[in-house]
Amino acid sequence: MGTKFIFFTGGVLSSVGKGVAAASIGRLLKARGFDITIQKLDPYLNIDPGTLSPYQHGEVYVLDDGSETDLDLGHYERFCDLRLKKTSTVSSGQVYGEVLNRERRGDYLGGTIQVIPHITGEIKRRVHLLGESSGADIVLIEVGGTVGDIEGQPFLEAIREMRNELPREDSAFVHCTWLPYLRATAELKTKPTQHSVRELRSIGILPDMILPRSDYPVDQDICRKIAQFCDVPVEAVVPMVTADMLYAIPLELEESHVADLLLARLGLKARHEPKLDGWRWMIEELKKDRPVAKVALVGKYVELQDAYLSVREALKHAGLFCDLDIEIDWISSADLPEETVDERLADADAIIVPGGFGTRGIDGKIFAARYAREHQIPFLGICLGMQVMVLEFARNVMGIKEATSAEFDSKAVNPLVDYMPEMKGQERMGGTMRLGLYDVELAEGSLAEKCYRTRHISERHRHRFEVNSAYCEQLEEHGLKVTGQSPDGDVIEVFELEGHPFMIGSQFHPEFLSRPNRPHPLFVGLLQAINKRRGLSTEKLKFGFED
Ligand code: GLN
């Protein structure tokens, strides 16, 4: 069997949940025994989102190979339990960059370079490349943006060409739209969906399935109307009603037989009955009333929760296994003056200081770390959060008042956190950090080892600065222990505070490897510490599931 391709496009407006739809359908196909992989085609001109502010695009999600990607890749990895590579992320910037490099090299000597066929050709090459390199049976491809966007046109043209070039049974098209609700007449309107499908058809793409998203229940009449005007069978109009729980969406789509419809369209038969027992178990558990735990997340971009999407999800995953319903208290670190800290954090069961960049809001993070240390509140510092934990300790326990990071003050006298040697003199900003999977060795008997149940781990990174090892002896003498290092000992990866129930900082980002079926050991450790403080059993409900 050749590789099959399912393309996802969006209409009416952005943020309708195309990424979650693709990820959910991926899960349903995987549950039927197919090897799947997913790709995001992003029409923006940046090479990758690594240089974008989280306010623009939410968090930057990092893959094993160090690719800095759109947060949808996180949905794909979590929903489908995948480890994706660079080939799963394509932007206009990469496509144009590649074509222009070839032009300079002389590959097109004598020719005029054009959007069609050169840019579209490079897009198609990258879609096929993922199919070939992954060996997947089915490749799901999400086209970012909305039909009608100028930047998106070459991508739509490329997938239209693929539709013609491939045998008819090798591609399927799913279009995700939005149904606006008119309060005055209490009705959902289908016209924008009709228009977006018309737009799609005018470029030669006929959707096989339409997923209209709505905040309100969608009745059969609406589906029939969409089917009639958009020329798809009524069973292929599958409403996606906004769910309380993101992870419930695959099961909702399963009830509408979405995967079977797509398989039939692709001339495939499920390899076995859908294996979704673990997933169903998870949804049942998530619906149950569980004791609430309040986790304060002290960060700079809290107004946009998507900026910390993976941390939020990792907490959810761990909550499920520690039998806690996690309520996140989003605290803006730039808005946390010292005199308000005690009151603001008084009801926090745990505190997280996540990753971040730049000076704004650093003081608030330092106050939060101090509060956690002094009040024995379980604390997890991630990347910048770990660096902050070290600075706080140096300032308030070791008395190095001016302890700082070279990131905040390049002429610092006491740069407890400094440029990594290989980053010095690096002026380019894109893709130049220490990125992706690196091994970490944990210290014997450490809390980190207890969480992971092993001393050898591999975690995803994204940083330019590191804790200055010249200060480690002093830090350790005062009780802040180095319990994780790179195998060559050059990079300090984990700190933990002696005599505190759970105060850990990691230079890496544990949140990127958390899965609903495999919660991350450090997040589990953090929540177990909450249970322990409450005198509850720290036994996990069930450790992971497979399906
Ligand atoms: N800004 C810090 C560094 O570059 C931390 C990065 C992060 O939190 N991802 O080292």
Coordinates of C-alpha atoms and ligand atoms in Angstrom, one line a residue:
M1 CA 0.0 0.0 0.0
G2 CA 1.3 3.5 -0.9
T3 CA 1.3 6.3 1.6
K4 CA -2.1 7.9 2.1
F5 CA -2.5 11.6 2.8
I6 CA -5.3 13.4 4.8
F7 CA -5.2 17.2 4.4
F8 CA -6.8 19.6 6.9
T9 CA -7.8 23.1 5.9
G10 CA -9.5 25.8 7.8
G11 CA -12.2 28.2 6.8
V12 CA -14.1 31.2 8.3
L13 CA -11.6 32.1 11.0
S14 CA -8.5 30.9 12.6
S15 CA -8.3 29.0 15.9
V16 CA -11.2 26.7 15.1
G17 CA -9.4 23.7 16.4
K18 CA -7.9 22.3 13.2
G19 CA -4.8 21.1 15.0
V20 CA -6.8 19.3 17.7
A21 CA -9.1 17.8 15.0
A22 CA -6.1 16.5 13.1
A23 CA -4.5 15.2 16.3
S24 CA -7.8 13.5 17.4
I25 CA -8.3 11.8 14.0
G26 CA -4.6 10.7 14.2
R27 CA -5.4 9.0 17.5
L28 CA -8.4 7.3 16.0
L29 CA -6.5 6.0 13.0
K30 CA -3.6 4.8 15.3
A31 CA -6.2 3.0 17.5
R32 CA -7.1 1.0 14.3
G33 CA -3.6 -0.2 13.8
F34 CA -2.2 2.3 11.4
D35 CA 1.2 3.9 11.6
I36 CA 0.5 7.6 11.3
T37 CA 2.5 10.8 11.3
I38 CA 1.5 14.5 11.2
Q39 CA 2.8 17.6 9.6
K40 CA 2.0 21.3 10.0
L41 CA 2.3 23.6 7.0
D42 CA 2.6 27.2 8.3
P43 CA 2.2 29.9 5.8
Y44 CA 4.0 32.6 7.8
L45 CA 7.4 33.8 6.5
N46 CA 9.4 33.2 9.7
I47 CA 11.7 30.2 9.3
D48 CA 10.2 28.8 12.5
P49 CA 8.3 30.3 15.5
G50 CA 11.5 30.3 17.6
T51 CA 11.9 34.1 17.2
L52 CA 8.2 34.9 17.7
S53 CA 6.8 36.3 20.9
P54 CA 4.6 33.9 22.7
Y55 CA 1.9 36.6 22.5
Q56 CA 1.9 36.1 18.7
H57 CA 1.7 32.4 18.5
G58 CA 1.5 30.8 22.0
E59 CA 4.4 28.6 23.2
V60 CA 7.2 27.5 21.1
Y61 CA 7.2 23.7 21.1
V62 CA 10.5 21.9 20.9
L63 CA 11.1 18.5 19.3
D64 CA 13.8 15.9 20.0
D65 CA 15.9 17.1 17.2
G66 CA 15.8 20.7 18.5
S67 CA 13.2 22.0 16.0
E68 CA 11.3 25.0 17.4
T69 CA 7.8 24.5 16.3
D70 CA 4.2 25.6 16.5
L71 CA 2.2 24.5 19.5
D72 CA 0.0 22.3 17.4
L73 CA 3.0 19.9 17.2
G74 CA 2.5 19.5 20.9
H75 CA -1.1 18.5 20.4
Y76 CA 0.0 15.9 17.8
E77 CA 2.6 14.4 20.0
R78 CA 0.3 14.3 23.0
F79 CA -2.8 13.0 21.3
C80 CA -1.0 10.4 19.2
D81 CA 1.9 9.6 21.5
L82 CA 4.5 10.4 18.8
R83 CA 8.0 11.8 18.7
L84 CA 8.1 14.0 15.7
K85 CA 11.0 15.4 13.8
K86 CA 11.9 18.5 11.8
T87 CA 10.2 17.0 8.7
S88 CA 6.8 17.6 10.5
T89 CA 7.1 21.3 10.4
V90 CA 7.2 23.4 7.2
S91 CA 6.9 27.2 7.0
S92 CA 6.8 29.5 3.9
G93 CA 10.1 30.9 5.2
Q94 CA 11.8 27.5 5.0
V95 CA 10.3 26.8 1.5
Y96 CA 11.3 30.2 0.0
G97 CA 14.7 30.0 1.7
E98 CA 15.4 26.6 0.2
V99 CA 14.3 27.6 -3.3
L100 CA 16.3 30.9 -3.2
N101 CA 19.4 29.0 -2.0
R102 CA 19.0 26.7 -5.0
E103 CA 18.6 29.6 -7.3
R104 CA 21.9 31.2 -6.0
R105 CA 23.6 27.8 -6.4
G106 CA 22.6 27.9 -10.0
D107 CA 20.3 25.0 -9.9
Y108 CA 17.7 26.8 -12.1
L109 CA 20.2 28.4 -14.5
G110 CA 18.4 30.1 -17.3
G111 CA 15.0 29.6 -15.7
T112 CA 12.5 32.1 -14.1
I113 CA 11.7 31.1 -10.5
Q114 CA 7.9 31.2 -9.9
V115 CA 5.5 30.4 -7.1
I116 CA 4.1 27.7 -9.4
P117 CA 5.9 25.3 -10.0
H118 CA 8.9 26.1 -7.8
I119 CA 7.4 27.0 -4.5
T120 CA 4.6 24.6 -4.8
G121 CA 7.0 21.9 -5.9
E122 CA 9.1 22.4 -2.8
I123 CA 6.0 22.2 -0.6
K124 CA 5.0 18.9 -2.2
R125 CA 8.5 17.6 -1.9
R126 CA 8.4 18.2 1.8
V127 CA 5.0 16.5 2.2
H128 CA 6.3 13.4 0.3
L129 CA 9.6 13.5 2.2
L130 CA 7.7 13.0 5.5
G131 CA 5.7 10.2 4.0
E132 CA 8.9 8.4 2.8
S133 CA 11.1 9.1 5.8
S134 CA 8.6 8.2 8.4
G135 CA 7.3 5.0 6.7
A136 CA 3.9 5.9 8.0
D137 CA 0.8 4.4 6.4
I138 CA -1.1 7.6 6.7
V139 CA 0.3 11.2 6.8
L140 CA -2.0 13.9 8.2
I141 CA -1.2 17.4 7.0
E142 CA -2.6 20.5 8.6
V143 CA -2.5 23.7 6.5
G144 CA -2.2 26.6 8.9
G145 CA -4.2 29.8 8.5
T146 CA -7.6 30.2 6.8
V147 CA -8.7 29.6 3.2
G148 CA -8.5 33.0 1.5
D149 CA -5.2 34.1 3.2
I150 CA -2.7 35.4 0.7
E151 CA 0.2 33.6 2.2
G152 CA -1.7 30.3 2.3
Q153 CA -2.3 30.2 -1.5
P154 CA 0.8 28.3 -2.5
F155 CA 0.1 25.7 0.1
L156 CA -3.5 25.2 -1.1
E157 CA -2.3 25.0 -4.7
A158 CA 0.4 22.4 -3.7
I159 CA -2.2 20.2 -2.0
R160 CA -4.6 20.6 -4.9
E161 CA -1.8 19.4 -7.2
M162 CA -1.2 16.4 -5.0
R163 CA -4.8 15.6 -5.1
N164 CA -4.6 15.3 -8.9
E165 CA -1.2 13.6 -9.0
L166 CA -2.0 10.9 -6.5
P167 CA -4.3 8.0 -7.2
R168 CA -7.8 9.1 -6.2
E169 CA -7.8 6.8 -3.1
D170 CA -4.6 8.1 -1.7
S171 CA -5.8 11.5 -0.5
A172 CA -8.7 12.9 1.5
F173 CA -9.6 16.5 2.4
V174 CA -11.1 17.6 5.7
H175 CA -12.3 21.2 6.0
C176 CA -12.7 22.8 9.5
T177 CA -15.0 25.8 9.8
W178 CA -16.9 27.9 12.4
L179 CA -20.6 28.3 12.8
P180 CA -21.5 31.7 14.2
Y181 CA -24.4 31.9 16.7
L182 CA -26.9 34.8 16.4
R183 CA -28.4 35.4 19.8
A184 CA -31.3 37.5 18.6
T185 CA -32.7 34.6 16.6
A186 CA -31.0 31.9 18.6
E187 CA -29.6 30.2 15.5
L188 CA -26.4 28.9 14.1
K189 CA -25.5 30.3 10.7
T190 CA -23.9 28.1 7.9
K191 CA -23.3 30.9 5.4
P192 CA -19.7 31.5 6.2
T193 CA -19.0 27.8 6.0
Q194 CA -20.7 27.7 2.6
H195 CA -18.5 30.6 1.4
S196 CA -15.3 29.1 2.7
V197 CA -16.1 25.8 0.9
R198 CA -16.9 27.7 -2.2
E199 CA -13.6 29.4 -2.0
L200 CA -11.9 26.1 -1.6
R201 CA -13.7 24.6 -4.5
S202 CA -12.8 27.6 -6.7
I203 CA -9.1 26.6 -6.3
G204 CA -10.0 23.0 -7.1
I205 CA -10.2 21.4 -3.7
L206 CA -13.4 19.5 -2.9
P207 CA -13.6 18.6 0.7
D208 CA -14.5 15.0 1.6
M209 CA -15.5 15.9 5.1
I210 CA -16.5 19.1 6.9
L211 CA -16.0 19.7 10.6
P212 CA -18.0 22.8 11.6
R213 CA -17.0 23.9 15.0
S214 CA -19.5 25.5 17.3
D215 CA -19.9 26.7 20.9
Y216 CA -23.5 25.4 20.7
P217 CA -25.1 22.1 19.9
V218 CA -25.5 21.5 16.2
D219 CA -28.7 19.8 15.0
Q220 CA -29.2 17.5 12.0
D221 CA -30.9 20.2 10.0
I222 CA -27.7 22.3 10.1
C223 CA -25.7 19.3 9.0
R224 CA -28.1 18.6 6.2
K225 CA -27.9 22.2 5.0
I226 CA -24.1 22.2 5.0
A227 CA -24.1 18.8 3.2
Q228 CA -26.5 20.1 0.5
F229 CA -24.7 23.4 -0.1
C230 CA -21.2 22.1 0.2
D231 CA -21.7 18.9 -1.8
V232 CA -20.7 16.3 0.8
P233 CA -22.7 13.4 2.2
V234 CA -24.5 14.3 5.4
E235 CA -22.6 11.7 7.4
A236 CA -19.4 13.5 6.4
V237 CA -20.6 16.7 8.1
V238 CA -19.4 16.2 11.7
P239 CA -19.9 19.0 14.1
M240 CA -17.2 19.7 16.6
V241 CA -18.9 21.2 19.6
T242 CA -16.6 23.1 21.9
A243 CA -15.7 20.5 24.6
D244 CA -14.9 21.1 28.3
M245 CA -12.1 18.6 27.9
L246 CA -9.8 18.7 24.9
Y247 CA -9.0 15.0 25.4
A248 CA -12.7 14.1 25.0
I249 CA -12.7 15.2 21.3
P250 CA -11.3 11.9 19.9
L251 CA -14.1 10.0 21.5
E252 CA -16.7 12.5 20.3
L253 CA -15.4 12.1 16.8
E254 CA -15.3 8.4 17.2
E255 CA -19.1 8.4 17.9
S256 CA -19.5 10.1 14.5
H257 CA -17.5 7.3 12.8
V258 CA -15.1 9.9 11.4
A259 CA -12.1 7.5 11.2
D260 CA -14.2 4.8 9.4
L261 CA -15.5 7.3 6.9
L262 CA -12.0 8.5 6.1
L263 CA -10.7 5.0 5.9
A264 CA -13.4 4.1 3.5
R265 CA -12.6 7.2 1.4
L266 CA -8.9 6.0 1.3
G267 CA -9.9 2.5 0.4
L268 CA -8.6 1.1 3.7
K269 CA -10.0 -1.2 6.3
A270 CA -9.3 -0.9 10.0
R271 CA -6.6 -3.4 11.0
H272 CA -8.4 -4.3 14.2
E273 CA -11.2 -3.0 16.4
P274 CA -10.4 0.5 17.7
K275 CA -8.3 0.2 20.8
L276 CA -9.5 3.1 22.9
D277 CA -9.9 1.5 26.4
G278 CA -7.2 3.5 28.0
W279 CA -8.4 6.7 26.5
R280 CA -11.9 6.0 27.6
W281 CA -10.6 5.3 31.1
M282 CA -8.8 8.6 31.1
I283 CA -11.9 10.6 30.2
E284 CA -14.0 8.8 32.8
E285 CA -11.4 9.6 35.4
L286 CA -11.2 13.2 34.3
K287 CA -14.9 13.6 34.7
K288 CA -14.9 12.4 38.3
D289 CA -14.8 14.8 41.2
R290 CA -11.2 14.8 42.5
P291 CA -9.7 16.9 45.3
V292 CA -8.7 20.3 43.9
A293 CA -5.1 21.4 44.1
K294 CA -4.2 25.0 43.3
V295 CA -0.9 25.4 41.4
A296 CA 0.4 29.0 41.0
L297 CA 2.0 29.5 37.6
V298 CA 4.2 32.6 37.9
G299 CA 5.1 33.7 34.4
K300 CA 5.5 36.7 32.2
Y301 CA 2.9 35.8 29.5
V302 CA 0.0 34.6 31.6
E303 CA -2.5 36.8 29.8
L304 CA -2.2 34.3 27.0
Q305 CA -2.4 30.8 28.5
D306 CA -1.4 29.2 25.3
A307 CA 2.1 30.5 26.0
Y308 CA 2.3 27.8 28.7
L309 CA 0.2 25.2 26.9
S310 CA 2.5 22.2 27.5
V311 CA 3.0 23.0 31.2
R312 CA -0.8 23.2 31.6
E313 CA -1.2 19.9 29.9
A314 CA 1.6 18.2 31.8
L315 CA -0.2 19.3 35.1
K316 CA -3.4 17.8 33.8
H317 CA -1.7 14.5 32.9
A318 CA 0.0 14.3 36.3
G319 CA -3.2 15.3 38.1
L320 CA -5.0 12.4 36.6
F321 CA -2.4 10.0 38.0
C322 CA -2.2 11.7 41.4
D323 CA -6.0 11.9 41.7
L324 CA -5.9 15.7 41.8
D325 CA -8.0 18.2 39.9
I326 CA -5.5 20.9 39.0
E327 CA -6.6 24.5 39.1
I328 CA -4.0 26.8 37.8
D329 CA -3.7 30.3 39.3
W330 CA -2.1 32.3 36.5
I331 CA 0.0 34.9 38.2
S332 CA 1.7 37.7 36.2
S333 CA 5.3 37.9 37.4
A334 CA 5.5 41.5 36.2
D335 CA 2.6 42.3 38.5
L336 CA 3.8 40.7 41.7
P337 CA 5.4 43.3 44.0
E338 CA 7.2 42.0 47.1
E339 CA 4.6 43.2 49.5
T340 CA 1.8 41.3 47.8
V341 CA 3.6 38.0 47.5
D342 CA 2.5 36.4 50.8
E343 CA -1.1 37.2 50.2
R344 CA -1.1 36.3 46.5
L345 CA 0.5 32.9 47.1
A346 CA -1.2 32.1 50.4
D347 CA -3.5 29.4 49.0
A348 CA -1.0 27.9 46.4
D349 CA -0.5 24.2 47.0
A350 CA 2.4 24.3 44.6
I351 CA 4.3 26.9 42.6
I352 CA 5.7 26.6 39.1
V353 CA 8.0 29.2 37.5
P354 CA 8.1 28.2 33.8
G355 CA 10.6 29.0 31.1
G356 CA 11.0 32.5 29.8
F357 CA 13.2 35.2 28.3
G358 CA 14.3 38.7 29.1
T359 CA 14.2 40.9 32.2
R360 CA 10.6 41.8 32.6
G361 CA 8.9 40.1 35.5
I362 CA 12.1 38.6 36.9
D363 CA 11.7 40.1 40.4
G364 CA 8.2 38.6 40.7
K365 CA 9.6 35.1 39.9
I366 CA 12.4 35.5 42.4
F367 CA 9.8 36.5 45.1
A368 CA 7.8 33.4 44.2
A369 CA 10.8 31.2 44.5
R370 CA 11.6 32.7 47.9
Y371 CA 8.1 32.2 49.1
A372 CA 8.2 28.5 48.0
R373 CA 11.6 28.0 49.8
E374 CA 10.6 29.7 53.0
H375 CA 7.1 28.2 53.2
Q376 CA 8.1 24.7 52.2
I377 CA 5.7 24.8 49.2
P378 CA 6.3 22.2 46.5
F379 CA 8.1 24.1 43.7
L380 CA 9.2 23.3 40.1
G381 CA 11.4 25.7 38.3
I382 CA 11.7 25.1 34.6
C383 CA 14.6 26.5 32.6
L384 CA 14.5 30.2 33.4
G385 CA 12.5 29.0 36.5
M386 CA 15.6 27.0 37.6
Q387 CA 17.9 29.9 37.0
V388 CA 15.6 32.1 39.0
M389 CA 15.6 29.5 41.8
V390 CA 19.4 29.7 41.9
L391 CA 19.5 33.5 41.9
E392 CA 17.0 33.7 44.7
F393 CA 19.1 31.3 46.8
A394 CA 22.3 33.1 46.1
R395 CA 20.8 36.5 47.0
N396 CA 18.8 35.5 50.0
V397 CA 20.6 32.5 51.5
M398 CA 24.2 33.1 50.4
G399 CA 24.0 36.8 50.7
I400 CA 25.3 37.6 47.2
K401 CA 22.9 40.5 46.9
E402 CA 23.8 41.4 43.3
A403 CA 23.6 37.8 42.0
T404 CA 22.1 37.9 38.5
S405 CA 22.1 36.4 35.1
A406 CA 24.1 37.7 32.1
E407 CA 20.8 37.7 30.3
F408 CA 19.6 40.6 32.5
D409 CA 23.0 42.3 32.9
S410 CA 25.8 41.6 30.4
K411 CA 28.4 43.3 32.6
A412 CA 27.3 41.5 35.8
V413 CA 29.9 41.2 38.6
N414 CA 28.4 38.0 39.9
P415 CA 26.9 36.2 36.9
L416 CA 25.5 33.2 38.7
V417 CA 23.8 32.5 35.4
D418 CA 26.0 33.1 32.4
Y419 CA 26.2 32.6 28.7
M420 CA 27.0 29.0 27.7
P421 CA 30.5 29.1 26.2
E422 CA 29.3 28.1 22.8
M423 CA 26.7 30.9 22.8
K424 CA 29.3 33.7 23.4
G425 CA 29.7 35.9 20.4
Q426 CA 26.7 34.3 18.7
E427 CA 24.8 37.2 17.2
R428 CA 22.2 35.3 15.2
M429 CA 19.0 34.7 17.1
G430 CA 17.1 32.0 15.2
G431 CA 17.8 28.4 16.1
T432 CA 21.0 29.1 17.9
M433 CA 20.2 28.1 21.4
R434 CA 21.0 24.7 23.0
L435 CA 18.0 22.9 21.5
G436 CA 16.4 19.5 21.7
L437 CA 17.2 16.2 23.4
Y438 CA 20.3 15.9 25.6
D439 CA 21.2 13.3 28.1
V440 CA 21.2 14.0 31.8
E441 CA 22.8 12.0 34.6
L442 CA 21.0 12.2 37.9
A443 CA 22.8 12.0 41.3
E444 CA 22.4 8.8 43.2
G445 CA 19.8 9.1 46.0
S446 CA 18.5 12.4 44.7
L447 CA 14.8 13.4 44.7
A448 CA 15.1 13.6 40.9
E449 CA 16.2 10.0 40.7
K450 CA 13.3 9.0 43.0
C451 CA 10.9 10.7 40.6
Y452 CA 12.3 9.2 37.5
R453 CA 13.2 5.8 39.0
T454 CA 16.4 5.9 36.9
R455 CA 19.6 7.9 36.8
H456 CA 19.8 8.2 33.0
I457 CA 17.4 10.5 31.3
S458 CA 17.1 12.4 28.1
E459 CA 15.1 15.7 28.0
R460 CA 14.3 18.5 25.6
H461 CA 16.1 21.8 26.0
R462 CA 15.9 25.4 24.8
H463 CA 18.3 27.8 26.4
R464 CA 21.2 30.1 25.8
F465 CA 22.3 30.6 29.4
E466 CA 23.4 28.2 32.2
V467 CA 24.2 28.2 35.8
N468 CA 27.9 29.2 36.2
S469 CA 29.7 26.2 37.6
A470 CA 32.2 28.4 39.4
Y471 CA 29.5 29.0 42.1
C472 CA 28.4 25.4 42.5
E473 CA 30.5 24.5 45.4
Q474 CA 29.2 27.5 47.3
L475 CA 25.6 26.7 46.3
E476 CA 26.0 23.1 47.5
E477 CA 27.6 24.1 50.7
H478 CA 24.5 26.1 51.5
G479 CA 22.2 23.3 50.6
L480 CA 21.2 23.8 47.0
K481 CA 22.4 20.5 45.5
V482 CA 23.4 19.8 41.9
T483 CA 21.5 16.6 41.2
G484 CA 21.6 16.4 37.4
Q485 CA 24.4 17.1 34.9
S486 CA 25.2 16.5 31.3
P487 CA 27.2 13.3 31.0
D488 CA 30.4 15.3 30.3
G489 CA 29.7 17.4 33.5
D490 CA 29.7 20.7 31.5
V491 CA 26.1 21.7 32.0
I492 CA 24.2 21.7 35.2
E493 CA 20.8 20.3 34.6
V494 CA 19.0 19.8 37.9
F495 CA 19.1 21.6 41.3
E496 CA 17.3 20.5 44.3
L497 CA 17.0 22.1 47.8
E498 CA 18.0 20.0 50.7
G499 CA 15.6 19.8 53.5
H500 CA 12.7 21.0 51.4
P501 CA 9.8 18.6 50.6
F502 CA 10.1 19.3 46.9
M503 CA 12.0 22.2 45.4
I504 CA 13.5 21.2 42.1
G505 CA 14.7 23.2 39.1
S506 CA 15.5 21.7 35.7
Q507 CA 17.4 23.4 32.9
F508 CA 15.4 21.3 30.5
H509 CA 11.7 21.5 29.8
P510 CA 10.0 18.4 31.2
E511 CA 6.6 19.5 29.9
F512 CA 7.4 18.6 26.3
L513 CA 7.7 14.9 27.1
S514 CA 4.5 14.6 29.2
R515 CA 1.8 12.5 27.6
P516 CA -1.8 11.9 28.8
N517 CA -0.9 8.2 29.0
R518 CA 2.5 8.8 30.4
P519 CA 2.6 11.7 32.9
H520 CA 6.0 13.3 33.4
P521 CA 7.9 12.1 36.6
L522 CA 8.7 15.6 37.7
F523 CA 5.1 16.8 37.5
V524 CA 4.0 13.7 39.2
G525 CA 6.6 14.3 41.9
L526 CA 5.4 17.9 42.4
L527 CA 1.8 16.7 42.8
Q528 CA 2.7 13.8 45.0
A529 CA 4.4 16.4 47.3
I530 CA 1.0 18.2 47.5
N531 CA -0.7 14.9 48.5
K532 CA 2.0 14.2 51.0
R533 CA 1.6 17.6 52.7
R534 CA -2.2 16.8 52.9
G535 CA -1.4 13.5 54.5
L536 CA -2.9 11.7 51.5
S537 CA -1.6 8.6 49.9
T538 CA 1.0 9.4 47.3
E539 CA 0.3 6.2 45.5
K540 CA -0.5 6.7 41.8
L541 CA -3.9 5.7 40.6
K542 CA -2.4 3.7 37.8
F543 CA 0.9 4.3 36.2
G544 CA 0.4 5.0 32.5
F545 CA -1.7 3.1 29.9
E546 CA -1.1 1.9 26.5
D547 CA -3.5 1.9 23.6
Ligands
GLN1 N1 16.3 32.7 28.9 C1 16.9 31.6 29.5 C2 18.0 31.0 28.7 O1 18.2 31.3 27.5 C3 15.9 30.5 29.8 C4 15.3 29.9 28.6 C5 14.0 29.2 28.8 O2 13.4 29.3 29.9 N2 13.6 28.4 27.9 O3 18.8 30.3 29.2

